[in-house]
PDB file of C-alpha atoms in Angstrom:
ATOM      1  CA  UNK A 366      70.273  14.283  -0.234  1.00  0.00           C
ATOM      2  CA  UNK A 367      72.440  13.765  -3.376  1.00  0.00           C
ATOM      3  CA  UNK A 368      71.583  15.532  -6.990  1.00  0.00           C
ATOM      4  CA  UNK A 369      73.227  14.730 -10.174  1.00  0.00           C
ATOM      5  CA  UNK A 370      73.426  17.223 -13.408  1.00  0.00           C
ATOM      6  CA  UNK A 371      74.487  16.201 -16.375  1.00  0.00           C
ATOM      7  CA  UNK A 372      75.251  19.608 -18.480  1.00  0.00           C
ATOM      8  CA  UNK A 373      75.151  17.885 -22.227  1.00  0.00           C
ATOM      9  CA  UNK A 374      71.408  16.526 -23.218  1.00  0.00           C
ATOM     10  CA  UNK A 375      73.008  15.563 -26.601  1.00  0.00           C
ATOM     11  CA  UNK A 376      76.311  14.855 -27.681  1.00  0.00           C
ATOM     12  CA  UNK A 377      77.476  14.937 -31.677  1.00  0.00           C
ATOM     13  CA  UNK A 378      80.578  13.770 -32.441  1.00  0.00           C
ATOM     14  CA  UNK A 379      82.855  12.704 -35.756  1.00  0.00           C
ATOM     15  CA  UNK A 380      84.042   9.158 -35.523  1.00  0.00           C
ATOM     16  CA  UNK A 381      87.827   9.451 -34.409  1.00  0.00           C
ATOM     17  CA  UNK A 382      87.384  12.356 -32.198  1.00  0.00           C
ATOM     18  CA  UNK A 383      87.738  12.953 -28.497  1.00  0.00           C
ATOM     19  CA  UNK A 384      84.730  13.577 -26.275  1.00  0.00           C
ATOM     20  CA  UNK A 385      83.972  15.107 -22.964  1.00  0.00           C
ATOM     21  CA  UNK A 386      80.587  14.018 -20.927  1.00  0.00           C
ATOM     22  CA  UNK A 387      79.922  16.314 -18.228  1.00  0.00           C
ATOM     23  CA  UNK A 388      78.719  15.373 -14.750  1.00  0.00           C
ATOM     24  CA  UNK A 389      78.566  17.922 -11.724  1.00  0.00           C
ATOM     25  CA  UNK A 390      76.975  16.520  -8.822  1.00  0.00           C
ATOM     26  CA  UNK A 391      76.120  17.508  -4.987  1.00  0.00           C
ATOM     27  CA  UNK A 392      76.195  15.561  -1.776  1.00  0.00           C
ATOM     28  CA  UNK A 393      76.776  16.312   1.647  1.00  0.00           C
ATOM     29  CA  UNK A 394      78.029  13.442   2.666  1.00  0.00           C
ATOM     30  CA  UNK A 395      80.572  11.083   0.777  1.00  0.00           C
ATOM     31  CA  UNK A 396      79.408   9.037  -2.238  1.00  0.00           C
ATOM     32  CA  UNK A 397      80.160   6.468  -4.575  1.00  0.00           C
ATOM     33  CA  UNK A 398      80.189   7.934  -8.403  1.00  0.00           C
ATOM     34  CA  UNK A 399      79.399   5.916 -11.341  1.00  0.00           C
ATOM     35  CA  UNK A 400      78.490   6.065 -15.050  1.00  0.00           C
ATOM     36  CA  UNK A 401      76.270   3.522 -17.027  1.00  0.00           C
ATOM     37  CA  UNK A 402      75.548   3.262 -20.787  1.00  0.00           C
ATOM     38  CA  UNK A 403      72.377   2.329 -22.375  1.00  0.00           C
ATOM     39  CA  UNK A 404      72.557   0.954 -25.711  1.00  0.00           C
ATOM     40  CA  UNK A 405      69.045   1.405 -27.298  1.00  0.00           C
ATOM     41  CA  UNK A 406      66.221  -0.761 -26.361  1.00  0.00           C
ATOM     42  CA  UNK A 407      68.790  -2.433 -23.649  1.00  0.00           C
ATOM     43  CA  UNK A 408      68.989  -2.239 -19.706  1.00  0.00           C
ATOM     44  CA  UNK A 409      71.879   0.348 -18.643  1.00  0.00           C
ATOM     45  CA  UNK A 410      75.511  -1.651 -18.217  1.00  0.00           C
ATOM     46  CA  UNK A 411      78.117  -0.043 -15.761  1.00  0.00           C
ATOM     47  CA  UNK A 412      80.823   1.856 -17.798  1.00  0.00           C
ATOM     48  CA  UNK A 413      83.455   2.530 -14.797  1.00  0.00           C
ATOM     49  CA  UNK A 414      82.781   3.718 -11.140  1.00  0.00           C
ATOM     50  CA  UNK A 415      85.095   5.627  -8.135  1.00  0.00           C
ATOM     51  CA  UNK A 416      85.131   4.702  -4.829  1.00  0.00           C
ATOM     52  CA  UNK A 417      88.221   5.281  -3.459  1.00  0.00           C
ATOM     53  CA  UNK A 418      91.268   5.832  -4.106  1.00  0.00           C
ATOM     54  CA  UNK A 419      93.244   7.342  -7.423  1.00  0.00           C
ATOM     55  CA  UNK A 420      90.941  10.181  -9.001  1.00  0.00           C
ATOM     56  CA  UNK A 421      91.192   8.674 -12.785  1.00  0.00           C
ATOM     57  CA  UNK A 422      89.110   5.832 -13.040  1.00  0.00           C
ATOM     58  CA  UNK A 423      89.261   3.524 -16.118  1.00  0.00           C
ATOM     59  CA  UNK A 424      86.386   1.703 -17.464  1.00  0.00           C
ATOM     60  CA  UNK A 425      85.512  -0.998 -20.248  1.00  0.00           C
ATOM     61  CA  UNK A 426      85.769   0.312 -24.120  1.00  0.00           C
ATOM     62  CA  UNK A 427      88.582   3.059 -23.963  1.00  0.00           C
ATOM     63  CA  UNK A 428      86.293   5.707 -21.482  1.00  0.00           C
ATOM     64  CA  UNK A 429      87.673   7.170 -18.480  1.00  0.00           C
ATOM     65  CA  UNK A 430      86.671  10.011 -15.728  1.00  0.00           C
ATOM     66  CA  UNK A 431      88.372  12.125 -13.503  1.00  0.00           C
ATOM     67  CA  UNK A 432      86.771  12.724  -9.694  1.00  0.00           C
ATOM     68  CA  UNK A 433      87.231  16.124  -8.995  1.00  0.00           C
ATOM     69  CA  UNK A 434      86.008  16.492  -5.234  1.00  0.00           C
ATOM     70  CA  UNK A 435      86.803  20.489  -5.200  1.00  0.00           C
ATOM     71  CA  UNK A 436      84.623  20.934  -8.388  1.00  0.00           C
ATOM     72  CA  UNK A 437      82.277  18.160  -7.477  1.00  0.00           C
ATOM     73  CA  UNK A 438      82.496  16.798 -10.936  1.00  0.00           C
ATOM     74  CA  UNK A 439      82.727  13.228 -12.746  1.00  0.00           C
ATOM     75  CA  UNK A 440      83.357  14.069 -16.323  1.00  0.00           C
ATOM     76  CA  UNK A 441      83.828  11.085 -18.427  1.00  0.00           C
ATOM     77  CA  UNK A 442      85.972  10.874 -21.361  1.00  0.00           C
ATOM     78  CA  UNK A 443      87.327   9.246 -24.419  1.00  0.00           C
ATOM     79  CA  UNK A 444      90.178   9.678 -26.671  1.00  0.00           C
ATOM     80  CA  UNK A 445      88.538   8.380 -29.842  1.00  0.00           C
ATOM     81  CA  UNK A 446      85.275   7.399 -30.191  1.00  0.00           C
ATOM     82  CA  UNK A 447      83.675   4.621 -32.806  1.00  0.00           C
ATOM     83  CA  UNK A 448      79.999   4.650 -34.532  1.00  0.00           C
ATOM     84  CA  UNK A 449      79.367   1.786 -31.772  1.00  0.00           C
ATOM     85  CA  UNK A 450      79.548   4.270 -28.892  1.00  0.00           C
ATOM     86  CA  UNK A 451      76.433   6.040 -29.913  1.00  0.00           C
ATOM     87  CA  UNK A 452      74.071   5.431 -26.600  1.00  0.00           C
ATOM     88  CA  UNK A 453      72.584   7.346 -23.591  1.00  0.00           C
ATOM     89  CA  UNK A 454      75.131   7.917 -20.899  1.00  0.00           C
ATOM     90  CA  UNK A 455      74.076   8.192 -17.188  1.00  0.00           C
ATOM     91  CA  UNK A 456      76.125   9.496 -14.538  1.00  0.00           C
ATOM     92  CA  UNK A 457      74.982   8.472 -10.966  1.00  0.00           C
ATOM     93  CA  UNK A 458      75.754   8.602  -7.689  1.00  0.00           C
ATOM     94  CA  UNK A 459      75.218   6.451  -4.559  1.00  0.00           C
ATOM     95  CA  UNK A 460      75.257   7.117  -0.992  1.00  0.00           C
ATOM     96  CA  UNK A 461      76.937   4.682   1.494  1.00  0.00           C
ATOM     97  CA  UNK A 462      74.238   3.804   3.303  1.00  0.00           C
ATOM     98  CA  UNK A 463      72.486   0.444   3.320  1.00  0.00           C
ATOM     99  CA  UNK A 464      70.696  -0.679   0.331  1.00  0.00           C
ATOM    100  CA  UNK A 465      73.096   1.731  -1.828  1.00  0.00           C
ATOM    101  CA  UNK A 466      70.109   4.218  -3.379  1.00  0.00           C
ATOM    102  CA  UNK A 467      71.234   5.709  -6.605  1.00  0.00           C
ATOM    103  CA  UNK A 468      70.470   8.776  -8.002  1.00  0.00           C
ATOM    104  CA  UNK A 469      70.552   9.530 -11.737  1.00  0.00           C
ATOM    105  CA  UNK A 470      71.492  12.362 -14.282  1.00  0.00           C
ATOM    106  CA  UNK A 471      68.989  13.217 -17.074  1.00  0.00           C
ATOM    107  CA  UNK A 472      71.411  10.989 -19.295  1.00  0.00           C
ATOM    108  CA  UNK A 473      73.897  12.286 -22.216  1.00  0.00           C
ATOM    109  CA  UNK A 474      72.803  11.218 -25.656  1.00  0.00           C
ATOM    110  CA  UNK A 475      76.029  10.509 -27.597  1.00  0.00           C
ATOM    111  CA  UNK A 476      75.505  10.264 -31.257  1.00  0.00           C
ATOM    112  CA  UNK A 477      78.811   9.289 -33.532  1.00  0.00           C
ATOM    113  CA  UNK A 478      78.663  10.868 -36.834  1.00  0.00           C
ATOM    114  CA  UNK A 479      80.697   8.769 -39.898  1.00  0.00           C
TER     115      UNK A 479
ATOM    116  CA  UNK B1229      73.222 -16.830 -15.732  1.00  0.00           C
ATOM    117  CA  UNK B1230      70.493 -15.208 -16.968  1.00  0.00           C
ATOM    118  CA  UNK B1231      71.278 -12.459 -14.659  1.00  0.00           C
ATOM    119  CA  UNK B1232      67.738 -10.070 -13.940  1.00  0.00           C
ATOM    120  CA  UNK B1233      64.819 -10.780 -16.046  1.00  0.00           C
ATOM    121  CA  UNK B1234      61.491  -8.989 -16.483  1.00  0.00           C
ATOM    122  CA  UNK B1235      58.099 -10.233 -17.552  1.00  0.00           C
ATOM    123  CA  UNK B1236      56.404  -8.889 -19.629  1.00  0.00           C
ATOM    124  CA  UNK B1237      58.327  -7.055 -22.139  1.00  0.00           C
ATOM    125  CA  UNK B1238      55.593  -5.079 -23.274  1.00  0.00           C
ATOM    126  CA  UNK B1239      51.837  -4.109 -21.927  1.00  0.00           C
ATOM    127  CA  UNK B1240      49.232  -1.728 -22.690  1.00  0.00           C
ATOM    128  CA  UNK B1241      46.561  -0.630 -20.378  1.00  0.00           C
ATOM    129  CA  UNK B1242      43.837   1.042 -20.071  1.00  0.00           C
ATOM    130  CA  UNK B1243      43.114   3.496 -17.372  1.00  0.00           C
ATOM    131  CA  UNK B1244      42.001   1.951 -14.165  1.00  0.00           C
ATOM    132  CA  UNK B1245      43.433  -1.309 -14.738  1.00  0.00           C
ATOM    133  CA  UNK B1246      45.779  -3.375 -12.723  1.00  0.00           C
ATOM    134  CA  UNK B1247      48.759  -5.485 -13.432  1.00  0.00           C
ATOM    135  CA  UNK B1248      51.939  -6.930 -12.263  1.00  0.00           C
ATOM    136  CA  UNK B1249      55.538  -6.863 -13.648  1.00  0.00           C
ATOM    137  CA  UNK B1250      57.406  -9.660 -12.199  1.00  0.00           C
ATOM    138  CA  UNK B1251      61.664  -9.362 -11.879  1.00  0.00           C
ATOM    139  CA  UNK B1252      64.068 -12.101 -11.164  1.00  0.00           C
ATOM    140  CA  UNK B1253      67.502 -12.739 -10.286  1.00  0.00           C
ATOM    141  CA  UNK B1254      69.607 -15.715 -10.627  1.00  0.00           C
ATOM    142  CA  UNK B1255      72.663 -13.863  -9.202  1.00  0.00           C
ATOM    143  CA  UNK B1256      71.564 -14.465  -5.069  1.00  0.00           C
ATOM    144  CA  UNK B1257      71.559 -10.457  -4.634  1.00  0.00           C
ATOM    145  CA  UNK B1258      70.490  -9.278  -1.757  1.00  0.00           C
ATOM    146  CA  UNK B1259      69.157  -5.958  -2.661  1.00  0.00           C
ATOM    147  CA  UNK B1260      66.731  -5.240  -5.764  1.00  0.00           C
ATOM    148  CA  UNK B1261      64.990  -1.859  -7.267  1.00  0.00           C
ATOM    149  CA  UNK B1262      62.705  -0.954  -9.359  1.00  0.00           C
ATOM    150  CA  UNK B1263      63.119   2.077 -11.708  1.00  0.00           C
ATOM    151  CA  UNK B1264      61.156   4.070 -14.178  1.00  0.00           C
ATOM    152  CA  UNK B1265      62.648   6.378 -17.042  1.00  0.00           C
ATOM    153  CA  UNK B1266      60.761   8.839 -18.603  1.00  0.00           C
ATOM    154  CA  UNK B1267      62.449  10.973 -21.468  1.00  0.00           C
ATOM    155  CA  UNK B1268      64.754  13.587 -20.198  1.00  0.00           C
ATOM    156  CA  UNK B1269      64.163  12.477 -16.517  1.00  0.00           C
ATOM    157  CA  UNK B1270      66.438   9.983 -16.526  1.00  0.00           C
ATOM    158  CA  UNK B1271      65.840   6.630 -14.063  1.00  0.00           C
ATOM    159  CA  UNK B1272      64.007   7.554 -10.649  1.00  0.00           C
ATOM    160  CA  UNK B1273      63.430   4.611  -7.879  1.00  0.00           C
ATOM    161  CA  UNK B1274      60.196   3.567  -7.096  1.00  0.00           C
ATOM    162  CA  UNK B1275      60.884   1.113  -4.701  1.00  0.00           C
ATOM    163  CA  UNK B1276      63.572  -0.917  -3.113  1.00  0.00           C
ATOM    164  CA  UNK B1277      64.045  -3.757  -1.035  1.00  0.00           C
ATOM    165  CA  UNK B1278      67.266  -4.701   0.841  1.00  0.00           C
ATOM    166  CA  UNK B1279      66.309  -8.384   1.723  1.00  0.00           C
ATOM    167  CA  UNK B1280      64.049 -11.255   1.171  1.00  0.00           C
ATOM    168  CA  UNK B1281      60.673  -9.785   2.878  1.00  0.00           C
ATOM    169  CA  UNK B1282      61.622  -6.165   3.093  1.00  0.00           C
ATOM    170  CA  UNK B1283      60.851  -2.909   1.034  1.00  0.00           C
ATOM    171  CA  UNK B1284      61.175   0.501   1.044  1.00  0.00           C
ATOM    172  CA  UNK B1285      59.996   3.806  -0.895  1.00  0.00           C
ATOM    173  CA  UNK B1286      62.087   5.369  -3.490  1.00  0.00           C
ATOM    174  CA  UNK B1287      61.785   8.976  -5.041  1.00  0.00           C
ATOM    175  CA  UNK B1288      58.802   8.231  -7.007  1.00  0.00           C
ATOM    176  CA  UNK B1289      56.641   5.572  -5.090  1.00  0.00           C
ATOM    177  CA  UNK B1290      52.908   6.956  -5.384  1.00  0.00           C
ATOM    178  CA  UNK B1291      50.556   5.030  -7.281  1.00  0.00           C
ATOM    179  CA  UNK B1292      52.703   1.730  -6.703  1.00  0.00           C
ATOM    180  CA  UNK B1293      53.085  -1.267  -4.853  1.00  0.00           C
ATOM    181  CA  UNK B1294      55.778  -3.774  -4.097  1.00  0.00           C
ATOM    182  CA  UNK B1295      56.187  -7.093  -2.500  1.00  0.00           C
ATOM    183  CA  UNK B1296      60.111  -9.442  -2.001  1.00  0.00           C
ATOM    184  CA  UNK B1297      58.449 -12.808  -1.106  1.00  0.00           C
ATOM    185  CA  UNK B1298      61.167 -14.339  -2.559  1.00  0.00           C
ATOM    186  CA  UNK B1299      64.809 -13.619  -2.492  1.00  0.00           C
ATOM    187  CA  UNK B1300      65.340 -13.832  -6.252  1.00  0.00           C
ATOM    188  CA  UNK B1301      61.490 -11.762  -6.817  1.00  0.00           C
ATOM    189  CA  UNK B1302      60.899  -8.701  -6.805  1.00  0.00           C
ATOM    190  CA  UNK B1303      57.161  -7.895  -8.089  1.00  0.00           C
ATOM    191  CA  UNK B1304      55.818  -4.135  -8.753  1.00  0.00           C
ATOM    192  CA  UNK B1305      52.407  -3.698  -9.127  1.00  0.00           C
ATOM    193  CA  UNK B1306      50.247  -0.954 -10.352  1.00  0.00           C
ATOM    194  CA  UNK B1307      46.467  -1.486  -8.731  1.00  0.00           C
ATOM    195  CA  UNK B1308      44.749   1.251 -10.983  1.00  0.00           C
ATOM    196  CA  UNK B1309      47.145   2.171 -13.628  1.00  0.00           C
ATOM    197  CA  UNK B1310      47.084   6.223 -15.178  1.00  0.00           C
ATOM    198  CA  UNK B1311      48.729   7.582 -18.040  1.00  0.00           C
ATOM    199  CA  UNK B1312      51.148   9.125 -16.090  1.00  0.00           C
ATOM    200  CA  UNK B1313      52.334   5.745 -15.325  1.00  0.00           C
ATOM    201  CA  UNK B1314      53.270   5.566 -19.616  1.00  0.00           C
ATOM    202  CA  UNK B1315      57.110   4.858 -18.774  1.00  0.00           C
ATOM    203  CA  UNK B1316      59.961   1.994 -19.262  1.00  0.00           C
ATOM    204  CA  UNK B1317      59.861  -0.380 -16.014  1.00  0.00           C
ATOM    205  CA  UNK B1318      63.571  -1.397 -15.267  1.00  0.00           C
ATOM    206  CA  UNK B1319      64.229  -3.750 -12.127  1.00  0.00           C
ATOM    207  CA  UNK B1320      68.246  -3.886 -10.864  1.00  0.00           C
ATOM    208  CA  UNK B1321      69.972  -6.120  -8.480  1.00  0.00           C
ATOM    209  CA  UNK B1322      73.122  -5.753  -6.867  1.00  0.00           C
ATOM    210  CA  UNK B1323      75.057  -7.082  -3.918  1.00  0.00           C
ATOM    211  CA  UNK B1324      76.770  -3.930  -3.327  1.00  0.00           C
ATOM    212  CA  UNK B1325      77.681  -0.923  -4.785  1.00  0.00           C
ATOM    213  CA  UNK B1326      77.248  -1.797  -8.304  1.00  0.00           C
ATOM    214  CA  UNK B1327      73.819  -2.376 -10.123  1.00  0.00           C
ATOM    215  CA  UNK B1328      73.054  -4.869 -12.917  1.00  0.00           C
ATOM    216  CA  UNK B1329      70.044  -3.904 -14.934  1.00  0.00           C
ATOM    217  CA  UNK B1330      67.016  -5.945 -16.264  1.00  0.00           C
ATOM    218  CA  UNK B1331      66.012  -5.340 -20.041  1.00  0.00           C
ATOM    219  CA  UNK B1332      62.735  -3.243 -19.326  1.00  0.00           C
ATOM    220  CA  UNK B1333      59.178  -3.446 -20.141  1.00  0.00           C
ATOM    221  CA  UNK B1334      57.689  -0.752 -21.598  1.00  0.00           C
ATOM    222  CA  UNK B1335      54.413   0.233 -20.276  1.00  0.00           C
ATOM    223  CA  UNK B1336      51.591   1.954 -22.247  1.00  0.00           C
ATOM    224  CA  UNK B1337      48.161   3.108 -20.186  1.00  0.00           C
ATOM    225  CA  UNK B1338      45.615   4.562 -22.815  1.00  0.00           C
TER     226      UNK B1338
END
């Protein structure tokens, strides 16, 4: 069975500065990792996602995150963030398997202060 | 595209009462899920269904009901709803890894 933590409930933030979202997760067997934004009173939209390959993933509006398989962790970052990235972030992972079940963190409330 | 769809956008129940949320996909996905988050919780599965007549049990399935008649539907229903059951609905469909979310409906038992 998979878990997913995500170690932040909230998130403040100046407009301009970097931020960190922190995802730790556990799996015994290999997994696809994601992260999905939810804009508020909206469905969640798929940020960026590893499945393979080079451990820094880049996704849509500036965010990346790093897969660190020795620290299980997904942490997603930006360099700069803008008043329109204030949303709930979920991290989630999915197991290989037929059907692809995913399994969500809490979520990350990110709030951008002017 | 309209991409997934959910009717209704908004209900309130009373205890004991039964309904049906209806999904739909125009994207010719093969597998479809239905979701509720609850604050701090996150989304938990109810149900799934990885083809046209098939469905399975999520995480949180007590309480609901499912049926994949049709390739693009995928219907939950609740046959005696309780307030625990307060939560936003969100369907997904995805042809592989990656999941594209409905808009919700938001679900109120009194």
């Amino acid at each position: 069975a998979q878990s997913v933590t995500q170690l932040d409930s909230q998130v403040p933030v100046f407009e301009e500065a970097p931020v960190e979202l922190r995802c730790n997760y556990s799996s015994s067997v290999s997994v696809y990792l994601f992260w999905y934004v939810q804009y508020p009173n909206q469905g969640l939209q798929l940020l960026l996602k590893y499945l393979s390959g080079s451990t820094l993933v880049k996704g849509i509006n500036g965010f990346e995150a790093e897969f660190n398989k020795s620290q299980t962790s997904f942490h997603l970052r930006k360099p700069s963030v803008h008043i329109s990235d204030t949303a709930e972030y979920f991290c989630a992972v999915s197991d290989l398997t037929g059907g692809f079940k995913t399994i969500f963190g809490a979520g990350t409330r990110l709030f951008v202060k002017a | 595209n309209a991409g997934v769809t959910q009717t209704p956008k908004f209900r309130v129940l009373k205890t004991g009462q039964s309904m049906t949320l209806l999904c739909a996909q125009d994207m010719n996905h093969e597998y479809m899920y239905w979701y509720r988050q609850d604050p701090g919780m996150g989304l938990r599965l109810i149900h799934y269904s990885v083809g046209e007549g098939t469905t399975a049990k999520g995480e949180v399935p007590d309480g609901y009901n499912v049926s994949r008649l049709k390739k693009q539907n995928f219907l939950l229903g609740l046959e005696s709803a309780a307030p625990s059951q307060t939560s936003v609905y969100f369907c997904a469909s995805s042809y592989s890894e990656t999941q594209y979310f409905g808009p919700g409906t938001r679900l109120l038992v009194l």
